[in-house]
Amino acid sequence: MKPVVLFELTGQAIKTILGLLVLVVVVLALVWLLIGPAYAIGGGIGVIVLVRGLYALFAPSRDE
């Protein structure tokens, strides 16, 4: 039997996640303006890979 992990998503957690998302967008915009678009695009791709990795880590496995 596989272990089951349950997460409870509260309103405060959603507000925190949205706040972090806004912070990441602001930082990427500043990087775009101050350093250049190549670094901002690279950082954005890194953020996407990180989020997809975390999702894959916590998503249930598909093999039965």
Coordinates of C-alpha atoms in Angstrom, one line a residue:
M1 CA 0.0 0.0 0.0
K2 CA 1.3 3.4 -1.0
P3 CA 1.4 6.2 1.6
V4 CA -1.1 9.1 1.1
V5 CA -0.2 12.7 1.9
L6 CA -3.0 15.2 2.2
F7 CA -2.6 19.0 1.8
E8 CA -5.2 21.5 3.0
L9 CA -5.2 24.7 0.9
T10 CA -6.5 27.6 2.9
G11 CA -7.3 31.1 1.9
Q12 CA -4.1 32.4 3.6
A13 CA -2.0 29.8 1.6
I14 CA -3.6 31.0 -1.7
K15 CA -2.9 34.7 -0.8
T16 CA 0.7 33.7 0.0
I17 CA 1.1 31.9 -3.3
L18 CA -0.3 34.8 -5.3
G19 CA 1.9 37.2 -3.4
L20 CA 5.0 35.1 -4.2
L21 CA 3.9 35.0 -7.9
V22 CA 3.6 38.8 -8.0
L23 CA 7.0 39.1 -6.4
V24 CA 8.6 36.8 -9.0
V25 CA 7.0 38.8 -11.8
V26 CA 8.2 42.1 -10.4
V27 CA 11.7 40.7 -10.0
L28 CA 11.7 39.4 -13.6
A29 CA 10.5 42.8 -14.8
L30 CA 13.3 44.6 -13.0
V31 CA 15.8 42.1 -14.4
W32 CA 14.4 42.8 -17.9
L33 CA 14.7 46.5 -17.4
L34 CA 18.1 46.7 -15.6
I35 CA 20.1 43.8 -17.1
G36 CA 18.4 42.6 -20.2
P37 CA 15.7 40.5 -21.6
A38 CA 17.8 37.4 -22.1
Y39 CA 18.4 37.0 -18.4
A40 CA 14.8 37.7 -17.6
I41 CA 13.7 35.0 -20.1
G42 CA 16.2 32.6 -18.7
G43 CA 15.0 33.3 -15.1
G44 CA 11.4 32.8 -16.2
I45 CA 12.2 29.5 -17.8
G46 CA 14.0 28.5 -14.5
V47 CA 10.9 29.4 -12.5
I48 CA 8.7 27.3 -14.8
V49 CA 11.0 24.3 -14.5
L50 CA 11.0 24.7 -10.7
V51 CA 7.2 24.9 -10.5
R52 CA 6.8 21.9 -12.7
G53 CA 9.4 19.9 -10.7
L54 CA 7.6 20.7 -7.4
Y55 CA 4.3 19.7 -9.0
A56 CA 5.8 16.4 -10.2
L57 CA 7.3 15.8 -6.7
F58 CA 3.9 16.2 -4.9
A59 CA 1.6 14.8 -7.6
P60 CA 0.5 11.2 -7.1
S61 CA 2.3 8.6 -9.3
R62 CA 0.5 7.3 -12.4
D63 CA 1.6 3.7 -12.3
E64 CA -0.8 1.3 -10.5

